PDB file of C-alpha atoms and ligand atoms in Angstrom:
ATOM      1  CA  UNK A   1      -9.854  -3.418  11.987  1.00 96.00           C
ATOM      2  CA  UNK A   2     -12.251  -4.865   9.439  1.00 98.00           C
ATOM      3  CA  UNK A   3     -11.166  -8.147   7.838  1.00 98.00           C
ATOM      4  CA  UNK A   4     -12.856  -9.045   4.549  1.00 98.00           C
ATOM      5  CA  UNK A   5     -12.190 -12.453   3.002  1.00 98.00           C
ATOM      6  CA  UNK A   6     -12.886 -12.774  -0.724  1.00 98.00           C
ATOM      7  CA  UNK A   7     -12.333 -15.592  -3.236  1.00 97.00           C
ATOM      8  CA  UNK A   8      -9.422 -14.097  -5.173  1.00 96.00           C
ATOM      9  CA  UNK A   9      -7.329 -11.156  -6.300  1.00 97.00           C
ATOM     10  CA  UNK A  10      -9.859  -9.935  -8.871  1.00 97.00           C
ATOM     11  CA  UNK A  11     -12.575  -9.553  -6.225  1.00 98.00           C
ATOM     12  CA  UNK A  12     -10.062  -7.936  -3.873  1.00 98.00           C
ATOM     13  CA  UNK A  13      -9.081  -5.415  -6.537  1.00 98.00           C
ATOM     14  CA  UNK A  14     -12.728  -4.629  -7.266  1.00 98.00           C
ATOM     15  CA  UNK A  15     -13.680  -4.044  -3.619  1.00 98.00           C
ATOM     16  CA  UNK A  16     -10.642  -1.858  -2.934  1.00 98.00           C
ATOM     17  CA  UNK A  17     -11.433   0.063  -6.135  1.00 98.00           C
ATOM     18  CA  UNK A  18     -15.005   0.569  -4.871  1.00 97.00           C
ATOM     19  CA  UNK A  19     -13.590   2.270  -1.804  1.00 97.00           C
ATOM     20  CA  UNK A  20     -11.317   4.503  -3.888  1.00 98.00           C
ATOM     21  CA  UNK A  21     -14.088   5.283  -6.368  1.00 98.00           C
ATOM     22  CA  UNK A  22     -16.527   6.372  -3.665  1.00 97.00           C
ATOM     23  CA  UNK A  23     -13.811   8.551  -2.121  1.00 98.00           C
ATOM     24  CA  UNK A  24     -13.003  10.239  -5.442  1.00 98.00           C
ATOM     25  CA  UNK A  25     -16.676  10.790  -6.279  1.00 97.00           C
ATOM     26  CA  UNK A  26     -17.164  12.499  -2.886  1.00 97.00           C
ATOM     27  CA  UNK A  27     -13.821  14.348  -2.984  1.00 98.00           C
ATOM     28  CA  UNK A  28     -12.428  14.727  -6.525  1.00 98.00           C
ATOM     29  CA  UNK A  29      -9.066  16.049  -5.265  1.00 98.00           C
ATOM     30  CA  UNK A  30      -8.609  13.169  -2.807  1.00 98.00           C
ATOM     31  CA  UNK A  31      -5.096  12.322  -1.634  1.00 98.00           C
ATOM     32  CA  UNK A  32      -4.248   8.660  -2.182  1.00 98.00           C
ATOM     33  CA  UNK A  33      -1.227   6.825  -0.777  1.00 98.00           C
ATOM     34  CA  UNK A  34       0.184   4.526  -3.447  1.00 98.00           C
ATOM     35  CA  UNK A  35       1.845   1.200  -2.683  1.00 98.00           C
ATOM     36  CA  UNK A  36       3.843  -0.820  -5.194  1.00 97.00           C
ATOM     37  CA  UNK A  37       4.793  -4.502  -5.353  1.00 95.00           C
ATOM     38  CA  UNK A  38       2.371  -7.073  -6.758  1.00 96.00           C
ATOM     39  CA  UNK A  39      -0.476  -6.751  -4.233  1.00 98.00           C
ATOM     40  CA  UNK A  40      -1.991  -3.447  -5.463  1.00 98.00           C
ATOM     41  CA  UNK A  41      -1.854  -4.387  -9.166  1.00 98.00           C
ATOM     42  CA  UNK A  42      -5.446  -5.754  -9.278  1.00 98.00           C
ATOM     43  CA  UNK A  43      -6.599  -2.424  -7.760  1.00 98.00           C
ATOM     44  CA  UNK A  44      -4.752  -0.395 -10.376  1.00 98.00           C
ATOM     45  CA  UNK A  45      -6.071  -2.663 -13.150  1.00 98.00           C
ATOM     46  CA  UNK A  46      -9.627  -2.158 -11.932  1.00 98.00           C
ATOM     47  CA  UNK A  47      -9.244   1.615 -11.553  1.00 98.00           C
ATOM     48  CA  UNK A  48      -7.825   1.823 -15.093  1.00 98.00           C
ATOM     49  CA  UNK A  49     -10.796  -0.211 -16.333  1.00 98.00           C
ATOM     50  CA  UNK A  50     -13.250   2.110 -14.584  1.00 98.00           C
ATOM     51  CA  UNK A  51     -11.449   5.128 -16.024  1.00 98.00           C
ATOM     52  CA  UNK A  52     -11.686   3.738 -19.578  1.00 97.00           C
ATOM     53  CA  UNK A  53     -15.145   2.192 -19.272  1.00 97.00           C
ATOM     54  CA  UNK A  54     -17.027   4.401 -16.817  1.00 95.00           C
ATOM     55  CA  UNK A  55     -15.147   7.682 -17.129  1.00 95.00           C
ATOM     56  CA  UNK A  56     -13.925   7.643 -13.530  1.00 97.00           C
ATOM     57  CA  UNK A  57     -12.085  10.963 -13.322  1.00 97.00           C
ATOM     58  CA  UNK A  58      -8.702  11.239 -11.606  1.00 98.00           C
ATOM     59  CA  UNK A  59      -7.767  14.660 -12.972  1.00 98.00           C
ATOM     60  CA  UNK A  60      -7.668  16.331  -9.567  1.00 98.00           C
ATOM     61  CA  UNK A  61      -6.466  13.326  -7.552  1.00 98.00           C
ATOM     62  CA  UNK A  62      -3.156  13.674  -5.748  1.00 98.00           C
ATOM     63  CA  UNK A  63      -0.894  10.711  -5.033  1.00 98.00           C
ATOM     64  CA  UNK A  64       1.942  10.025  -2.606  1.00 98.00           C
ATOM     65  CA  UNK A  65       4.094   6.925  -3.004  1.00 98.00           C
ATOM     66  CA  UNK A  66       4.663   4.836   0.069  1.00 98.00           C
ATOM     67  CA  UNK A  67       8.351   4.199  -0.479  1.00 97.00           C
ATOM     68  CA  UNK A  68      11.289   4.248  -2.873  1.00 97.00           C
ATOM     69  CA  UNK A  69      14.572   2.412  -3.323  1.00 96.00           C
ATOM     70  CA  UNK A  70      17.754   4.293  -2.505  1.00 95.00           C
ATOM     71  CA  UNK A  71      20.508   4.027  -5.077  1.00 91.00           C
ATOM     72  CA  UNK A  72      18.579   3.182  -8.237  1.00 92.00           C
ATOM     73  CA  UNK A  73      19.234   5.731 -10.982  1.00 90.00           C
ATOM     74  CA  UNK A  74      16.359   8.139 -11.702  1.00 87.00           C
ATOM     75  CA  UNK A  75      14.122   6.522 -14.317  1.00 91.00           C
ATOM     76  CA  UNK A  76      15.205   2.925 -13.429  1.00 94.00           C
ATOM     77  CA  UNK A  77      12.499   0.494 -14.563  1.00 95.00           C
ATOM     78  CA  UNK A  78      12.050  -0.902 -11.021  1.00 94.00           C
ATOM     79  CA  UNK A  79      12.173   2.423  -9.181  1.00 95.00           C
ATOM     80  CA  UNK A  80       8.821   2.835  -7.502  1.00 96.00           C
ATOM     81  CA  UNK A  81       8.243   6.195  -9.173  1.00 95.00           C
ATOM     82  CA  UNK A  82       8.428   4.362 -12.521  1.00 96.00           C
ATOM     83  CA  UNK A  83       6.336   1.421 -11.326  1.00 96.00           C
ATOM     84  CA  UNK A  84       3.554   3.754 -10.159  1.00 97.00           C
ATOM     85  CA  UNK A  85       3.709   5.655 -13.434  1.00 97.00           C
ATOM     86  CA  UNK A  86       3.576   2.455 -15.483  1.00 97.00           C
ATOM     87  CA  UNK A  87       1.029   0.499 -13.465  1.00 97.00           C
ATOM     88  CA  UNK A  88      -1.342   3.290 -12.466  1.00 97.00           C
ATOM     89  CA  UNK A  89      -0.970   6.983 -13.208  1.00 96.00           C
ATOM     90  CA  UNK A  90      -0.176   6.624 -16.939  1.00 96.00           C
ATOM     91  CA  UNK A  91      -3.295   4.482 -17.349  1.00 97.00           C
ATOM     92  CA  UNK A  92      -5.668   7.063 -15.883  1.00 97.00           C
ATOM     93  CA  UNK A  93      -5.794  10.868 -16.051  1.00 95.00           C
ATOM     94  CA  UNK A  94      -3.824  11.692 -12.892  1.00 97.00           C
ATOM     95  CA  UNK A  95      -1.777  14.833 -13.609  1.00 96.00           C
ATOM     96  CA  UNK A  96       1.941  13.893 -13.415  1.00 94.00           C
ATOM     97  CA  UNK A  97       2.682  16.948 -11.252  1.00 96.00           C
ATOM     98  CA  UNK A  98       0.180  15.648  -8.673  1.00 97.00           C
ATOM     99  CA  UNK A  99       2.157  12.440  -8.041  1.00 98.00           C
ATOM    100  CA  UNK A 100       4.897  12.579  -5.446  1.00 97.00           C
ATOM    101  CA  UNK A 101       7.424  10.094  -4.126  1.00 96.00           C
ATOM    102  CA  UNK A 102      10.122  10.156  -1.482  1.00 94.00           C
ATOM    103  CA  UNK A 103      13.457  11.009  -3.082  1.00 91.00           C
ATOM    104  CA  UNK A 104      15.876   8.100  -2.885  1.00 85.00           C
ATOM    105  CA  UNK A 105      18.495   9.710  -5.107  1.00 87.00           C
ATOM    106  CA  UNK A 106      19.382  12.861  -3.161  1.00 88.00           C
ATOM    107  CA  UNK A 107      22.561  13.510  -1.176  1.00 87.00           C
ATOM    108  CA  UNK A 108      20.454  14.789   1.727  1.00 92.00           C
ATOM    109  CA  UNK A 109      18.211  11.871   2.637  1.00 94.00           C
ATOM    110  CA  UNK A 110      17.013  13.243   6.023  1.00 95.00           C
ATOM    111  CA  UNK A 111      16.170  16.600   4.399  1.00 96.00           C
ATOM    112  CA  UNK A 112      14.292  14.891   1.571  1.00 95.00           C
ATOM    113  CA  UNK A 113      12.353  12.763   4.071  1.00 97.00           C
ATOM    114  CA  UNK A 114      11.307  15.852   6.038  1.00 97.00           C
ATOM    115  CA  UNK A 115      10.309  17.569   2.769  1.00 97.00           C
ATOM    116  CA  UNK A 116       8.148  14.551   2.002  1.00 98.00           C
ATOM    117  CA  UNK A 117       6.412  14.670   5.367  1.00 98.00           C
ATOM    118  CA  UNK A 118       5.841  18.413   4.827  1.00 98.00           C
ATOM    119  CA  UNK A 119       4.410  17.817   1.358  1.00 98.00           C
ATOM    120  CA  UNK A 120       1.919  15.250   2.694  1.00 98.00           C
ATOM    121  CA  UNK A 121       0.860  17.659   5.438  1.00 98.00           C
ATOM    122  CA  UNK A 122       0.549  20.551   2.953  1.00 98.00           C
ATOM    123  CA  UNK A 123      -1.759  18.392   0.825  1.00 98.00           C
ATOM    124  CA  UNK A 124      -4.010  17.993   3.870  1.00 98.00           C
ATOM    125  CA  UNK A 125      -2.884  14.462   4.746  1.00 98.00           C
ATOM    126  CA  UNK A 126      -3.616  11.165   3.038  1.00 98.00           C
ATOM    127  CA  UNK A 127      -7.295  10.268   2.653  1.00 98.00           C
ATOM    128  CA  UNK A 128      -6.763   6.640   1.695  1.00 98.00           C
ATOM    129  CA  UNK A 129      -3.529   4.688   1.921  1.00 98.00           C
ATOM    130  CA  UNK A 130      -3.215   1.518  -0.152  1.00 98.00           C
ATOM    131  CA  UNK A 131      -0.973  -1.080   1.492  1.00 98.00           C
ATOM    132  CA  UNK A 132       0.423  -4.535   0.877  1.00 98.00           C
ATOM    133  CA  UNK A 133       2.146  -6.562   3.587  1.00 98.00           C
ATOM    134  CA  UNK A 134       5.542  -8.248   3.458  1.00 97.00           C
ATOM    135  CA  UNK A 135       5.992 -11.908   4.362  1.00 96.00           C
ATOM    136  CA  UNK A 136       7.759 -10.630   7.520  1.00 96.00           C
ATOM    137  CA  UNK A 137       4.880  -8.307   8.453  1.00 98.00           C
ATOM    138  CA  UNK A 138       6.337  -5.074   7.080  1.00 98.00           C
ATOM    139  CA  UNK A 139       4.155  -2.298   5.689  1.00 98.00           C
ATOM    140  CA  UNK A 140       5.819   0.257   3.511  1.00 98.00           C
ATOM    141  CA  UNK A 141       9.389  -0.796   4.123  1.00 98.00           C
ATOM    142  CA  UNK A 142       9.058  -0.601   7.885  1.00 98.00           C
ATOM    143  CA  UNK A 143      10.887  -3.796   8.637  1.00 98.00           C
ATOM    144  CA  UNK A 144      10.526  -5.694  11.946  1.00 98.00           C
ATOM    145  CA  UNK A 145      11.913  -3.562  14.756  1.00 98.00           C
ATOM    146  CA  UNK A 146      10.674  -0.288  13.239  1.00 98.00           C
ATOM    147  CA  UNK A 147       9.369   2.261  15.700  1.00 98.00           C
ATOM    148  CA  UNK A 148       5.591   2.229  15.777  1.00 98.00           C
ATOM    149  CA  UNK A 149       5.796   6.060  15.779  1.00 98.00           C
ATOM    150  CA  UNK A 150       8.323   6.372  12.927  1.00 98.00           C
ATOM    151  CA  UNK A 151       8.115   8.999  10.180  1.00 98.00           C
ATOM    152  CA  UNK A 152       9.540   8.965   6.639  1.00 98.00           C
ATOM    153  CA  UNK A 153      13.194   7.921   6.807  1.00 98.00           C
ATOM    154  CA  UNK A 154      15.841   5.626   5.375  1.00 97.00           C
ATOM    155  CA  UNK A 155      15.642   1.929   6.264  1.00 98.00           C
ATOM    156  CA  UNK A 156      17.804  -1.095   5.539  1.00 97.00           C
ATOM    157  CA  UNK A 157      15.858  -3.870   3.844  1.00 97.00           C
ATOM    158  CA  UNK A 158      15.663  -7.204   5.641  1.00 96.00           C
ATOM    159  CA  UNK A 159      17.329  -9.998   3.669  1.00 97.00           C
ATOM    160  CA  UNK A 160      13.924 -11.726   3.484  1.00 95.00           C
ATOM    161  CA  UNK A 161      12.510  -8.648   1.727  1.00 95.00           C
ATOM    162  CA  UNK A 162      15.443  -8.434  -0.691  1.00 97.00           C
ATOM    163  CA  UNK A 163      14.919 -12.093  -1.547  1.00 96.00           C
ATOM    164  CA  UNK A 164      11.154 -11.592  -1.937  1.00 94.00           C
ATOM    165  CA  UNK A 165      11.750  -8.631  -4.264  1.00 95.00           C
ATOM    166  CA  UNK A 166      14.529 -10.269  -6.288  1.00 96.00           C
ATOM    167  CA  UNK A 167      11.812 -11.519  -8.661  1.00 94.00           C
ATOM    168  CA  UNK A 168      11.489  -7.966 -10.000  1.00 94.00           C
ATOM    169  CA  UNK A 169      15.214  -7.804 -10.856  1.00 96.00           C
ATOM    170  CA  UNK A 170      17.548  -9.995 -12.921  1.00 95.00           C
ATOM    171  CA  UNK A 171      19.581 -10.983  -9.879  1.00 95.00           C
ATOM    172  CA  UNK A 172      19.466 -10.652  -6.077  1.00 97.00           C
ATOM    173  CA  UNK A 173      22.637  -8.521  -6.179  1.00 96.00           C
ATOM    174  CA  UNK A 174      20.702  -5.817  -8.025  1.00 95.00           C
ATOM    175  CA  UNK A 175      18.127  -5.367  -5.237  1.00 96.00           C
ATOM    176  CA  UNK A 176      19.122  -2.249  -3.278  1.00 97.00           C
ATOM    177  CA  UNK A 177      19.857  -2.585   0.428  1.00 97.00           C
ATOM    178  CA  UNK A 178      18.253   0.737   1.343  1.00 97.00           C
ATOM    179  CA  UNK A 179      14.913   2.434   0.882  1.00 97.00           C
ATOM    180  CA  UNK A 180      13.137   5.550   2.035  1.00 98.00           C
ATOM    181  CA  UNK A 181       9.706   4.773   3.369  1.00 98.00           C
ATOM    182  CA  UNK A 182       6.805   6.491   5.015  1.00 98.00           C
ATOM    183  CA  UNK A 183       7.030   5.596   8.706  1.00 98.00           C
ATOM    184  CA  UNK A 184       4.456   3.683  10.686  1.00 98.00           C
ATOM    185  CA  UNK A 185       3.402   6.980  12.279  1.00 98.00           C
ATOM    186  CA  UNK A 186       3.011   8.488   8.805  1.00 98.00           C
ATOM    187  CA  UNK A 187       0.854   5.556   7.672  1.00 98.00           C
ATOM    188  CA  UNK A 188      -1.223   5.739  10.858  1.00 98.00           C
ATOM    189  CA  UNK A 189      -2.069   9.379  10.042  1.00 98.00           C
ATOM    190  CA  UNK A 190      -3.907   8.346   6.872  1.00 98.00           C
ATOM    191  CA  UNK A 191      -7.653   8.678   7.385  1.00 98.00           C
ATOM    192  CA  UNK A 192      -8.361   5.243   5.909  1.00 98.00           C
ATOM    193  CA  UNK A 193      -5.942   2.408   5.214  1.00 98.00           C
ATOM    194  CA  UNK A 194      -6.817  -0.390   2.813  1.00 98.00           C
ATOM    195  CA  UNK A 195      -4.412  -3.336   3.013  1.00 98.00           C
ATOM    196  CA  UNK A 196      -4.682  -6.089   0.419  1.00 98.00           C
ATOM    197  CA  UNK A 197      -2.991  -9.490   0.496  1.00 98.00           C
ATOM    198  CA  UNK A 198      -3.409 -12.719  -1.411  1.00 98.00           C
ATOM    199  CA  UNK A 199      -1.712 -16.086  -1.567  1.00 97.00           C
ATOM    200  CA  UNK A 200      -0.591 -18.662   0.996  1.00 98.00           C
ATOM    201  CA  UNK A 201       2.776 -16.930   1.352  1.00 97.00           C
ATOM    202  CA  UNK A 202       1.046 -14.129   3.262  1.00 98.00           C
ATOM    203  CA  UNK A 203      -0.931 -16.351   5.675  1.00 98.00           C
ATOM    204  CA  UNK A 204       1.581 -16.191   8.557  1.00 98.00           C
ATOM    205  CA  UNK A 205       2.012 -12.413   8.270  1.00 98.00           C
ATOM    206  CA  UNK A 206      -1.772 -11.907   8.121  1.00 98.00           C
ATOM    207  CA  UNK A 207      -2.371 -14.101  11.178  1.00 98.00           C
ATOM    208  CA  UNK A 208       0.367 -12.316  13.101  1.00 98.00           C
ATOM    209  CA  UNK A 209      -0.706  -8.742  12.393  1.00 98.00           C
ATOM    210  CA  UNK A 210      -4.466  -9.289  12.621  1.00 98.00           C
ATOM    211  CA  UNK A 211      -4.603 -11.563  15.664  1.00 98.00           C
ATOM    212  CA  UNK A 212      -1.186 -11.365  17.296  1.00 98.00           C
ATOM    213  CA  UNK A 213       0.106  -8.772  19.736  1.00 98.00           C
ATOM    214  CA  UNK A 214       0.817  -5.219  18.649  1.00 98.00           C
ATOM    215  CA  UNK A 215       4.583  -5.252  18.396  1.00 98.00           C
ATOM    216  CA  UNK A 216       7.408  -3.692  16.434  1.00 98.00           C
ATOM    217  CA  UNK A 217       8.409  -7.267  15.580  1.00 98.00           C
ATOM    218  CA  UNK A 218       5.351  -7.363  13.302  1.00 98.00           C
ATOM    219  CA  UNK A 219       5.051  -3.777  12.040  1.00 98.00           C
ATOM    220  CA  UNK A 220       1.633  -4.204  10.366  1.00 98.00           C
ATOM    221  CA  UNK A 221       0.162  -5.034  13.784  1.00 98.00           C
ATOM    222  CA  UNK A 222       0.174  -1.293  14.534  1.00 98.00           C
ATOM    223  CA  UNK A 223      -2.922  -1.154  12.295  1.00 98.00           C
ATOM    224  CA  UNK A 224      -4.871  -2.679  15.197  1.00 98.00           C
ATOM    225  CA  UNK A 225      -4.750   0.854  16.617  1.00 98.00           C
ATOM    226  CA  UNK A 226      -6.001   2.494  13.415  1.00 98.00           C
ATOM    227  CA  UNK A 227      -9.585   3.760  13.632  1.00 98.00           C
ATOM    228  CA  UNK A 228     -10.327   2.772  10.026  1.00 98.00           C
ATOM    229  CA  UNK A 229      -8.241  -0.119   8.696  1.00 98.00           C
ATOM    230  CA  UNK A 230      -9.778  -2.345   6.015  1.00 98.00           C
ATOM    231  CA  UNK A 231      -7.952  -5.618   5.426  1.00 98.00           C
ATOM    232  CA  UNK A 232      -9.021  -7.349   2.194  1.00 98.00           C
ATOM    233  CA  UNK A 233      -7.523 -10.806   1.671  1.00 98.00           C
ATOM    234  CA  UNK A 234      -8.155 -14.016  -0.207  1.00 98.00           C
ATOM    235  CA  UNK A 235      -8.918 -17.446   1.240  1.00 98.00           C
ATOM    236  CA  UNK A 236      -5.275 -18.556   1.089  1.00 98.00           C
ATOM    237  CA  UNK A 237      -3.988 -15.493   2.960  1.00 98.00           C
ATOM    238  CA  UNK A 238      -6.805 -15.959   5.521  1.00 98.00           C
ATOM    239  CA  UNK A 239      -6.087 -19.655   6.073  1.00 98.00           C
ATOM    240  CA  UNK A 240      -4.413 -19.218   9.481  1.00 98.00           C
ATOM    241  CA  UNK A 241      -6.893 -16.748  11.001  1.00 98.00           C
ATOM    242  CA  UNK A 242      -8.640 -18.153  14.082  1.00 98.00           C
ATOM    243  CA  UNK A 243     -11.454 -15.632  13.697  1.00 98.00           C
ATOM    244  CA  UNK A 244     -12.179 -16.169   9.987  1.00 98.00           C
ATOM    245  CA  UNK A 245     -15.784 -17.254  10.636  1.00 98.00           C
ATOM    246  CA  UNK A 246     -16.460 -14.123  12.668  1.00 98.00           C
ATOM    247  CA  UNK A 247     -14.967 -11.849   9.999  1.00 98.00           C
ATOM    248  CA  UNK A 248     -17.038 -13.534   7.280  1.00 98.00           C
ATOM    249  CA  UNK A 249     -20.198 -13.221   9.366  1.00 98.00           C
ATOM    250  CA  UNK A 250     -19.596  -9.535  10.088  1.00 97.00           C
ATOM    251  CA  UNK A 251     -18.997  -8.711   6.421  1.00 97.00           C
ATOM    252  CA  UNK A 252     -22.021 -10.724   5.254  1.00 97.00           C
ATOM    253  CA  UNK A 253     -24.206  -8.761   7.684  1.00 97.00           C
ATOM    254  CA  UNK A 254     -22.646  -5.347   7.226  1.00 96.00           C
ATOM    255  CA  UNK A 255     -25.182  -2.531   6.834  1.00 95.00           C
ATOM    256  CA  UNK A 256     -25.085  -1.420   3.189  1.00 91.00           C
ATOM    257  CA  UNK A 257     -24.961   2.258   4.154  1.00 91.00           C
ATOM    258  CA  UNK A 258     -21.523   1.742   5.717  1.00 90.00           C
ATOM    259  CA  UNK A 259     -19.888   1.118   2.333  1.00 85.00           C
ATOM    260  CA  UNK A 260     -16.324  -0.182   2.265  1.00 86.00           C
TER     261      UNK A 260
HETATM  262  C1  F6R B   1       5.564  -1.602  -1.614  1.00 81.02           C
HETATM  263  C2  F6R B   1       5.587  -1.820  -0.176  1.00 81.02           C
HETATM  264  C3  F6R B   1       5.723  -3.171   0.424  1.00 81.02           C
HETATM  265  C4  F6R B   1       4.906  -4.249  -0.275  1.00 81.02           C
HETATM  266  C5  F6R B   1       5.166  -5.599   0.364  1.00 81.02           C
HETATM  267  C6  F6R B   1       4.406  -6.700  -0.326  1.00 81.02           C
HETATM  268  O1  F6R B   1       5.402  -0.227  -1.900  1.00 81.02           O
HETATM  269  O2  F6R B   1       5.523  -0.878   0.532  1.00 81.02           O
HETATM  270  O3  F6R B   1       5.321  -3.113   1.771  1.00 81.02           O
HETATM  271  O4  F6R B   1       3.554  -3.927  -0.198  1.00 81.02           O
HETATM  272  O5  F6R B   1       6.530  -5.879   0.316  1.00 81.02           O
HETATM  273  O6  F6R B   1       4.899  -6.867  -1.621  1.00 81.02           O
HETATM  274  P1  F6R B   1       4.085  -7.704  -2.694  1.00 81.02           P
HETATM  275  O7  F6R B   1       2.803  -7.007  -2.893  1.00 81.02           O
HETATM  276  O8  F6R B   1       4.951  -7.656  -3.932  1.00 81.02           O
HETATM  277  O9  F6R B   1       3.927  -9.059  -2.116  1.00 81.02           O
END
């Protein structure tokens, strides 16, 4: 696990975008795992800027959403399919047919989840998975207690998560109780995971998953087992890390050829 501490969200977005840009330049049809929520927005802003300003080409890129609410009508403004369209794919030249999401509106949720796993495998697996982290340590919507080996499936949102996400809706009552999410095993299959977090509200979760025990009680801690996990956070999110000095030293002395 590589922990990189940067001054703020703009720098975090730029560094994560560097990683995505170098992947796409080496592999134009790269498969990217797309998170939603507020954390990835600086990445999407920066990628859109590089598309407009530098001609970064996404025309062959394929995308797989990390999760989706169950029960929101198709086309709902806060459905993650719509959020990804609005915040990222509509702003670059990703072909709409190359963007996939787990289906939260079907009558056959287990079948749709298996189809989603099959679609990721058929695409050759995810090259780079963008992640945020919940205040309770979830990644995707793998809430505390999730199997560390789980695959795409339905989950019940923790009340903490519903309250955290109520800011995207008019009222807490409108936040669905259920989601379909890539499992922790699905996320662990990605060849590179890039998790971004900023703000003091994430400091406990960051401390717990970076330096605490690997446990289903803190689902993001499974990333300690990932061979290539890049954790990019700001000073506030890093405030409770005992090893912050070591992480800063390692990044400052990182061989340039290693890239992000
Ligand atoms: C979103 C997702 C969640 C969020 C997490 C943090 O697709 O999978 O794990 O990344 O809830 O949300 P924000 O970024 O809004 O703090």
